[in-house]
CSV table of C-alpha atoms and ligand atoms in Angstrom, one decimal:
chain,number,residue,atom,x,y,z
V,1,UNK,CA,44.9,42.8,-62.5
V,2,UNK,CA,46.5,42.4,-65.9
V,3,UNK,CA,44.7,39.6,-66.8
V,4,UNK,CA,41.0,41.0,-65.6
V,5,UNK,CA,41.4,44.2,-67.7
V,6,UNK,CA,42.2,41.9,-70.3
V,7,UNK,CA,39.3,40.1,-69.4
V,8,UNK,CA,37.2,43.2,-69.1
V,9,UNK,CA,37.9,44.3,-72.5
V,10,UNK,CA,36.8,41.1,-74.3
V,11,UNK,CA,33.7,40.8,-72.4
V,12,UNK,CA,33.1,44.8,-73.8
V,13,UNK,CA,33.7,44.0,-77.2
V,14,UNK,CA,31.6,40.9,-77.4
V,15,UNK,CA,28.4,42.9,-75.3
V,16,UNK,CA,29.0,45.9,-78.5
V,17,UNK,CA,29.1,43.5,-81.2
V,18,UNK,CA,25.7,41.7,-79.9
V,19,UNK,CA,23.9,45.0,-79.3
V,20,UNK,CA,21.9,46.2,-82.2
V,21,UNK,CA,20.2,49.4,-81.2
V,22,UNK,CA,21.6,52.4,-79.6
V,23,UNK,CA,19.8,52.1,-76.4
V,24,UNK,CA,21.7,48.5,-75.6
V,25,UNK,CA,25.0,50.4,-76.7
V,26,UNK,CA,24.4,53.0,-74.7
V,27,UNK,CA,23.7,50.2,-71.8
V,28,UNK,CA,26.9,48.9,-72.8
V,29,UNK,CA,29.4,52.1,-71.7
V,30,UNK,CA,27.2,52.1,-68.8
V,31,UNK,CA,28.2,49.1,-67.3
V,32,UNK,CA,31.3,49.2,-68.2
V,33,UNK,CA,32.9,52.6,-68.9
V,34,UNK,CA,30.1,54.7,-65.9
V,35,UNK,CA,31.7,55.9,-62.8
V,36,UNK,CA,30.4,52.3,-61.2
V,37,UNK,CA,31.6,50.2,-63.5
V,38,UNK,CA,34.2,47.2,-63.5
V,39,UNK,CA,37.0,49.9,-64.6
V,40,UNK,CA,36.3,52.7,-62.1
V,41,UNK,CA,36.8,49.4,-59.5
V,42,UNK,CA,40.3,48.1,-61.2
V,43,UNK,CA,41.7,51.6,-61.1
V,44,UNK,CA,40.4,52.0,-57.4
V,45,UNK,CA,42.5,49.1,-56.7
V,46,UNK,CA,45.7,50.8,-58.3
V,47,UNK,CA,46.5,52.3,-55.0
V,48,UNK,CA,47.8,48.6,-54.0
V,49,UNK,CA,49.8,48.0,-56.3
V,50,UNK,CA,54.0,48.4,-56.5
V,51,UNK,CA,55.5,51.2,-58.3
V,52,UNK,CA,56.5,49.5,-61.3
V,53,UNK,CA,53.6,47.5,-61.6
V,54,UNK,CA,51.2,50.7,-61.2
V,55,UNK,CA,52.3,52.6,-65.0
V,56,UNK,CA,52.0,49.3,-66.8
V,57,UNK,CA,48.7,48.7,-65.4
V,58,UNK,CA,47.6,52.4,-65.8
V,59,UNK,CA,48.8,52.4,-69.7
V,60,UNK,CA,47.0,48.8,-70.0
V,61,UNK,CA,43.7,50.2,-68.5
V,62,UNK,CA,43.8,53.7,-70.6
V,63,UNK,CA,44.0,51.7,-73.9
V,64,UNK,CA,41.4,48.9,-72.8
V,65,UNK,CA,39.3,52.3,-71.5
V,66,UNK,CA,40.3,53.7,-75.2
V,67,UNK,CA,40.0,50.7,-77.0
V,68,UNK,CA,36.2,49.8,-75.8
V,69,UNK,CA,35.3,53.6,-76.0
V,70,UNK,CA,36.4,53.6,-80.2
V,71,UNK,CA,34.6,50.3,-80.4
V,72,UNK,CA,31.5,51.3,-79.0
V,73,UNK,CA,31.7,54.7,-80.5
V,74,UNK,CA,32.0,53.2,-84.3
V,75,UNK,CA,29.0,50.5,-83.5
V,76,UNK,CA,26.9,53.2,-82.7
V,77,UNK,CA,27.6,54.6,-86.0
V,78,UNK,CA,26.9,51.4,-87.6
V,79,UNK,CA,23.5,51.0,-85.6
V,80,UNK,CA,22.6,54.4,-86.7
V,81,UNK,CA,23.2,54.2,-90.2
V,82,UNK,CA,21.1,50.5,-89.6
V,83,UNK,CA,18.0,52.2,-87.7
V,84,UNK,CA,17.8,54.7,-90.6
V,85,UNK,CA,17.6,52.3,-92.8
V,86,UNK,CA,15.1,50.5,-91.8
V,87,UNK,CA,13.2,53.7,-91.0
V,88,UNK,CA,13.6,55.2,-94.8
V,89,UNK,CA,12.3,51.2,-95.9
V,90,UNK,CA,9.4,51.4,-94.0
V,91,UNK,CA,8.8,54.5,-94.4
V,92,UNK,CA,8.9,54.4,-98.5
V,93,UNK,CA,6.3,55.6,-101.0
V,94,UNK,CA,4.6,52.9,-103.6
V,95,UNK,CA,4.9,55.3,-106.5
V,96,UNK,CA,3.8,52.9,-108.1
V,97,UNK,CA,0.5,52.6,-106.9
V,98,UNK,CA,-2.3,54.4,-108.7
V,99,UNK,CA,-3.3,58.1,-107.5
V,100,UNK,CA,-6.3,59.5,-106.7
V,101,UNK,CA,-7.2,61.5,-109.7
V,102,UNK,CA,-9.8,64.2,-109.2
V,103,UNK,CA,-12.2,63.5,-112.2
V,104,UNK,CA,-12.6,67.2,-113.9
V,105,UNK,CA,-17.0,67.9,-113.9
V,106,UNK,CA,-18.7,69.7,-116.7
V,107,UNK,CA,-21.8,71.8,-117.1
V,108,UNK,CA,-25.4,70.4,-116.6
V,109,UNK,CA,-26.5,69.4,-119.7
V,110,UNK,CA,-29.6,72.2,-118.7
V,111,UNK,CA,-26.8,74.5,-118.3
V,112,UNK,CA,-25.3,73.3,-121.6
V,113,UNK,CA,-28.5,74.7,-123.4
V,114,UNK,CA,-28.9,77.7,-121.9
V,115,UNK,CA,-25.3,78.6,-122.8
V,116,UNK,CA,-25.8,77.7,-126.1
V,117,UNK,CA,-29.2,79.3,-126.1
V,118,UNK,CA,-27.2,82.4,-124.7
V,119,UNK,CA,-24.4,82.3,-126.7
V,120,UNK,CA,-27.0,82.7,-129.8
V,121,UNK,CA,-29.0,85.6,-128.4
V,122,UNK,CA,-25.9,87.6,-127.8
V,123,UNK,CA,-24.8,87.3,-131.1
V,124,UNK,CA,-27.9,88.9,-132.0
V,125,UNK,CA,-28.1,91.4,-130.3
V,126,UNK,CA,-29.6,90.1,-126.8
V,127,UNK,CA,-28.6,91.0,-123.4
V,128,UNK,CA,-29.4,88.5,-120.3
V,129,UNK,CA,-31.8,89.7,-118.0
V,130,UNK,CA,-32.6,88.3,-114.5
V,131,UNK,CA,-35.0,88.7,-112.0
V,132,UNK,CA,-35.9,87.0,-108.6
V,133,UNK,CA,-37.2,83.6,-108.1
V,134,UNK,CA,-39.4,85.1,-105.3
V,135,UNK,CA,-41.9,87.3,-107.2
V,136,UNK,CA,-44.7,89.1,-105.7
V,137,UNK,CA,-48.3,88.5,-107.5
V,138,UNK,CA,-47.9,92.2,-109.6
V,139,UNK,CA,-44.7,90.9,-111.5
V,140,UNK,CA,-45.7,87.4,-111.8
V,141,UNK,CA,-49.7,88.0,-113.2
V,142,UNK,CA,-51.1,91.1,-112.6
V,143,UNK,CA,-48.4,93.0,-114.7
V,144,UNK,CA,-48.8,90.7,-117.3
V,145,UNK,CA,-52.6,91.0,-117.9
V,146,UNK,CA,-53.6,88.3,-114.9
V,147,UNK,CA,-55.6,90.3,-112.9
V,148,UNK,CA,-56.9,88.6,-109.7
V,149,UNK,CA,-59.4,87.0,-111.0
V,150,UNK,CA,-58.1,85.7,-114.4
V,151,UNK,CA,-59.1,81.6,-115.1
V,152,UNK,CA,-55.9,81.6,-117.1
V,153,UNK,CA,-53.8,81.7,-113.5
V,154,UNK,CA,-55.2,78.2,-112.8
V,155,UNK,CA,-52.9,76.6,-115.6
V,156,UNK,CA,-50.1,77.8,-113.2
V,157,UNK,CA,-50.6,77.2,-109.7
V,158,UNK,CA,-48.1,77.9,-107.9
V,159,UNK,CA,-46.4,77.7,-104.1
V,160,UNK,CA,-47.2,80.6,-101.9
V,161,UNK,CA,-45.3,82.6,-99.7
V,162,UNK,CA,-47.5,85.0,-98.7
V,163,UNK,CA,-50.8,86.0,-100.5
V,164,UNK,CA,-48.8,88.6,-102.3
V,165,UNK,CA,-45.4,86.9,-102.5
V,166,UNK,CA,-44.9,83.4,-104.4
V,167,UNK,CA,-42.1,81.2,-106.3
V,168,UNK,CA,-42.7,82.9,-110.1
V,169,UNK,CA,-44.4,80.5,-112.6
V,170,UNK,CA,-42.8,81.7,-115.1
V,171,UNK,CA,-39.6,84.1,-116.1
V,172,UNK,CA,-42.1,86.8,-117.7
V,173,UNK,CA,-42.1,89.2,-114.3
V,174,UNK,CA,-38.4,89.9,-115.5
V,175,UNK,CA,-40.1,91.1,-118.8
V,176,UNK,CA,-42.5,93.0,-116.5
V,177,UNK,CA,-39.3,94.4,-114.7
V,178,UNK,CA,-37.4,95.0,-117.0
V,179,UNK,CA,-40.2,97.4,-119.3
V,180,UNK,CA,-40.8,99.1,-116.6
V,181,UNK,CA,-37.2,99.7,-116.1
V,182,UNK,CA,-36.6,101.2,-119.9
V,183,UNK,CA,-38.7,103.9,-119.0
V,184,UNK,CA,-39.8,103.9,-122.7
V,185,UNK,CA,-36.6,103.0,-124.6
V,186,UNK,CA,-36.4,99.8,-126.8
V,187,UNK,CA,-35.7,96.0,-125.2
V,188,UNK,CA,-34.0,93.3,-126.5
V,189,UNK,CA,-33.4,90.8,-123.5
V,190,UNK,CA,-33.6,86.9,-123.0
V,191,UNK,CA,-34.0,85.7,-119.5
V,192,UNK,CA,-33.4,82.3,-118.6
V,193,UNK,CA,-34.0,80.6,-115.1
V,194,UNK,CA,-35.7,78.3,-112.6
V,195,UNK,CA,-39.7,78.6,-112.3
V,196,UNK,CA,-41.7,76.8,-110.5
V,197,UNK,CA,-45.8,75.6,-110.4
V,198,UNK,CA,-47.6,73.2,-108.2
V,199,UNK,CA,-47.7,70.2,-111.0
V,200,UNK,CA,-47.8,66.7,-109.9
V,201,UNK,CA,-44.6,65.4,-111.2
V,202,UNK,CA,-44.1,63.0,-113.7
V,203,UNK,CA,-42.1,61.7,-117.1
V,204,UNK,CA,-43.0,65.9,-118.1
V,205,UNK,CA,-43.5,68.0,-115.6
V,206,UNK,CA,-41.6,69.0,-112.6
V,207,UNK,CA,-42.6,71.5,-109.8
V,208,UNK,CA,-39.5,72.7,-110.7
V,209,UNK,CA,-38.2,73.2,-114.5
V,210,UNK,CA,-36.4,76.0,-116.6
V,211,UNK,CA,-37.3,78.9,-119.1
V,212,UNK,CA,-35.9,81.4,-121.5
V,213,UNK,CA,-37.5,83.6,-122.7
V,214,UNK,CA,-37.3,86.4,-125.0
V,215,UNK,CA,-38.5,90.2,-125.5
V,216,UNK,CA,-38.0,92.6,-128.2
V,217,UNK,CA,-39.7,96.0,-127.4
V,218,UNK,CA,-38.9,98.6,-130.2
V,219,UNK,CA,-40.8,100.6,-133.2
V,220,UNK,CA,-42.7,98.3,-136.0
V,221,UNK,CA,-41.4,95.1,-134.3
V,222,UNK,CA,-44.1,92.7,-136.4
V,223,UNK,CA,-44.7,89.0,-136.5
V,224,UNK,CA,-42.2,88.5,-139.1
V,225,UNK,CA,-39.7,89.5,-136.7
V,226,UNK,CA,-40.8,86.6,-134.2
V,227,UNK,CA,-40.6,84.0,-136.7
V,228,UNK,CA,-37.4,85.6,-138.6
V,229,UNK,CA,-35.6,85.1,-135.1
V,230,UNK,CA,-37.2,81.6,-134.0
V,231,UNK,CA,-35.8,79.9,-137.9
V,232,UNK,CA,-32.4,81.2,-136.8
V,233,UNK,CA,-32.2,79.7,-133.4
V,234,UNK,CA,-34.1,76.9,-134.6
V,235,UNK,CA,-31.7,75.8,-136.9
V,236,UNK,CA,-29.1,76.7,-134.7
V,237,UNK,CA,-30.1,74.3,-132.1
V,238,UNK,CA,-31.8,71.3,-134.1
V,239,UNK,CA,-29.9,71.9,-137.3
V,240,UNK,CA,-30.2,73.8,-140.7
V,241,UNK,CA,-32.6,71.7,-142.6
V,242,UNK,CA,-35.3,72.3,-139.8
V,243,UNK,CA,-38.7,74.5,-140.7
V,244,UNK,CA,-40.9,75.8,-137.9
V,245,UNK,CA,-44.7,76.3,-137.9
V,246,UNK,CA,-46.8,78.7,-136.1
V,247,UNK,CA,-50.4,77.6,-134.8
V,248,UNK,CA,-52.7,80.1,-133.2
V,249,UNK,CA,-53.4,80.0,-130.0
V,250,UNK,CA,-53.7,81.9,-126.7
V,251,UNK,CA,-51.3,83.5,-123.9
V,252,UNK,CA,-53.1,86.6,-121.7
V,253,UNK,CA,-49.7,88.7,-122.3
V,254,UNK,CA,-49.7,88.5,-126.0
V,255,UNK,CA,-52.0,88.9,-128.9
V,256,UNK,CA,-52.1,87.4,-131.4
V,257,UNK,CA,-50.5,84.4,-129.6
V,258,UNK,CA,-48.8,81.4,-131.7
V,259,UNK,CA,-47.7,77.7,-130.6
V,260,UNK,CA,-44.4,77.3,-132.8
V,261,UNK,CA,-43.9,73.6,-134.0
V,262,UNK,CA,-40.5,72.5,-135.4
V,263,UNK,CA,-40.2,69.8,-138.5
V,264,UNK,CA,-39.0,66.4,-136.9
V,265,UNK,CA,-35.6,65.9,-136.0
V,266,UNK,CA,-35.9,62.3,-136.3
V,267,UNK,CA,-37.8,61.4,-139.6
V,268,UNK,CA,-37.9,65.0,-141.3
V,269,UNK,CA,-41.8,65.1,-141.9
V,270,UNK,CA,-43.1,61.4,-142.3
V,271,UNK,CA,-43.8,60.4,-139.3
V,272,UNK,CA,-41.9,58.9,-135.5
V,273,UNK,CA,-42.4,58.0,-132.0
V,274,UNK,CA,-40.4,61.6,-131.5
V,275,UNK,CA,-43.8,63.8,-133.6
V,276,UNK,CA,-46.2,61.0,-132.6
V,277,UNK,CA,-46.7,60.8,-136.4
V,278,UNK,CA,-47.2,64.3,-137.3
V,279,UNK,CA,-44.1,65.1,-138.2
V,280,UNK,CA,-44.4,68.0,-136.2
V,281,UNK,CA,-43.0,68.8,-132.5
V,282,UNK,CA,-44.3,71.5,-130.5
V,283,UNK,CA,-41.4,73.2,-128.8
V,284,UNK,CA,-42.1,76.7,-127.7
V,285,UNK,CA,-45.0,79.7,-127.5
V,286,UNK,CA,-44.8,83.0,-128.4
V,287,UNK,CA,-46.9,86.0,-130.1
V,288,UNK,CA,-46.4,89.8,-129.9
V,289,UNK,CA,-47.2,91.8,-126.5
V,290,UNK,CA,-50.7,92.4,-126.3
V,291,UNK,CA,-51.0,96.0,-125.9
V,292,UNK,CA,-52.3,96.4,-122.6
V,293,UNK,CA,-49.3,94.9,-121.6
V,294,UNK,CA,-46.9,97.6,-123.0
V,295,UNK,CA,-49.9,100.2,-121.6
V,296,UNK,CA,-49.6,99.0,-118.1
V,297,UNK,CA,-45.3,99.3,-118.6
V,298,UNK,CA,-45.5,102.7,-119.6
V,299,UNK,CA,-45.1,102.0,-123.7
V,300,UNK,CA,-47.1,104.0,-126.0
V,301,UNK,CA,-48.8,100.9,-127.6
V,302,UNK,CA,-49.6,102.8,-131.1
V,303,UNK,CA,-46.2,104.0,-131.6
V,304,UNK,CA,-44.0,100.7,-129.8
V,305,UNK,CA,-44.9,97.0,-130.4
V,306,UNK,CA,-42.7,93.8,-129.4
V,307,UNK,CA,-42.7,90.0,-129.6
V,308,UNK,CA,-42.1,87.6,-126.8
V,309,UNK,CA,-41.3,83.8,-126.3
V,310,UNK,CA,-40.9,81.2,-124.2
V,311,UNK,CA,-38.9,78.5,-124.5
V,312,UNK,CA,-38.7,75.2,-121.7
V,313,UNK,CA,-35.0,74.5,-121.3
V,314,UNK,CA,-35.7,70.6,-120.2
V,315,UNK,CA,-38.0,69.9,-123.2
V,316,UNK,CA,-35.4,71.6,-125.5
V,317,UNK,CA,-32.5,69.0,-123.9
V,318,UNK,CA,-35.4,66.4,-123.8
V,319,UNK,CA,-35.5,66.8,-127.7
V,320,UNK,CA,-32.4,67.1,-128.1
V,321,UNK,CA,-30.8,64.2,-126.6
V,322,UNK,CA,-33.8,61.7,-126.7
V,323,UNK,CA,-34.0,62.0,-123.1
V,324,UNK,CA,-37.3,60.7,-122.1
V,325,UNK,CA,-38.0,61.8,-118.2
V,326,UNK,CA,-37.4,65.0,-117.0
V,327,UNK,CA,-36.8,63.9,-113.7
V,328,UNK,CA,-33.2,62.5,-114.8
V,329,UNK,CA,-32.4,66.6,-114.4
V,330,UNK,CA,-32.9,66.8,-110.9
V,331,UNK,CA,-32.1,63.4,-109.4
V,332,UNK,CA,-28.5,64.0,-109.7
V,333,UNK,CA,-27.4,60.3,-110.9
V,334,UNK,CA,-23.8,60.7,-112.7
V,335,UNK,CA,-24.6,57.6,-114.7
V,336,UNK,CA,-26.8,60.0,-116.5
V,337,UNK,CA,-25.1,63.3,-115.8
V,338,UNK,CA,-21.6,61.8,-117.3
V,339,UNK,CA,-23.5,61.0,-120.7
V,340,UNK,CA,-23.5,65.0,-121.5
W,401,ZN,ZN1,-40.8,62.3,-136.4
């Protein structure tokens, strides 16, 4: 009996040392410390034995019972601290690796001018107007001398909603709006935003493009006003040396009307691609409300008078950046985005 606890406790300690994960150790005390085990059979057999025999062999099998237990108990321990191990290795961040950076994004260069273009205004007195993009035809013509039947309306052909409703062609119903709004007090708003007109697009036109434009409404407002203002923001945006030039020409909501040409960025007067050779480039229109205009608002045209302008925001960036097809704006390509 002696010799097969001794027996026992060798095979024990060799089954703990092979195991190497806590479900073979707990196999282990199992089969040999669980109620059927080889030691719940040696002390079954104690009955048999003589009196002096049965305490030697009771102390022998308590400290192979103990001896086993403490051995298994510190493997599984060992095994533990193993299994963690392993787990926290494979488990292990590569801080090394690059991170995802989130690239910071930036203002449309279209936004970009009108925020300049704002910035400027404010400064001088100007407060942003706005208006909706879904005008009815009273804001969008007929308020601003294009009645029904005016040939001028065919320059801007526009989408329509209804007969009465359409996508404005232009920003001037906020003008319209907002005169009718000052119930007779002075104006000195810019409003920028989206217009649209039915245009087949190409490398200059869009069926979709931005405005700003501008509206002064006060007492002996004259032309010298308009131009006084368009040399400031003029130089502002192009740079100091610039001159401007007025041409005559003709808008329904303003008389007289002017084209406003700016001296070439590019070659100062003699002559580019940029001017075509004139060394002139048209960038806006403009001329003082025609009085029917301020009638029709509620202005008493012999006592008020105003100018008003219109500027294109993509022809501006266009310009400004040498950008030579307005659809880069809208296709949305950062290859052309990032460059601003
Ligand atoms: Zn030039």
């Amino acid at each position: 009996m002696k010799e097969q606890l001794e027996q026992l406790q060798v095979e024990a300690l060799e089954e703990i040392k092979q195991a190497s994960t806590q479900k073979a150790l707990n196999d282990v005390r199992i089969k040999y410390l669980g109620k059927k085990g080889p030691m719940t059979e040696v002390l079954r057999g104690m009955g048999k034995l003589s009196a002096e025999e049965r305490p030697i062999i009771g102390e022998l099998a308590n400290t192979v019972r103990t001896t086993i237990q403490s051995t298994l108990d510190a493997r599984i321990e060992e095994v533990k601290a193993i299994e963690l191990e392993e787990k926290l290795k494979a488990e292990t961040l590569d801080v090394t690796l690059p991170g995802r950076t989130l690239t910071p994004g930036h203002s449309h260069l279209l936004q970009q001018i009108i925020d300049e273009m704002e910035d400027l205004f404010v400064g001088l007195g100007y407060t942003i107007a706005e208006g909706p993009e879904v005008e009815t035809d009273l804001y969008n013509f007929e308020m601003l001398n294009l009645p029904k039947d005016h040939p001028a309306r065919d320059m801007q052909d526009s989408f329509y909603i209804t007969e009465e409703t359409l996508l404005r062609t232009h920003t001037s119903p906020v003008q319209a709006r907002t005169m009718l709004e000052a119930n007779g007090k002075p104006i000195r708003i810019i409003c920028p935003g989206k217009v649209y007109r039915r245009d087949e697009d190409d490398a200059t036109h869009s069926h979709q493009f931005m405005q700003i434009e501008g509206l002064v409404v006060d007492e002996s407002i004259s032309m010298a006003d308009l131009k006084g203002t368009l040399e400031v923001f003029v130089k502002q945006l192009f740079g100091e040396t610039r001159e401007i030039r007025l041409r005559p020409s003709f808008f329904p909501f303003t008389e007289p009307s002017v084209e406003v040409d700016i001296s070439c960025f590019k070659c100062g007067g003699k002559g580019c691609n940029v001017c075509k050779g004139t060394g002139w480039i048209e960038i806006l229109g403009g001329g003082m409300v025609h009085p029917h205009v301020l009638e029709m608002a509620g202005y008493d045209s012999s006592k008020v008078s105003g100018f008003a302008f219109g500027i294109g925001v993509e022809r501006m960036a266009m310009l400004k950046h040498g950008v030579d097809d307005i659809r880069h704006f809208y296709t949305n390509d950062l290859r052309f985005i990032e460059q601003f």
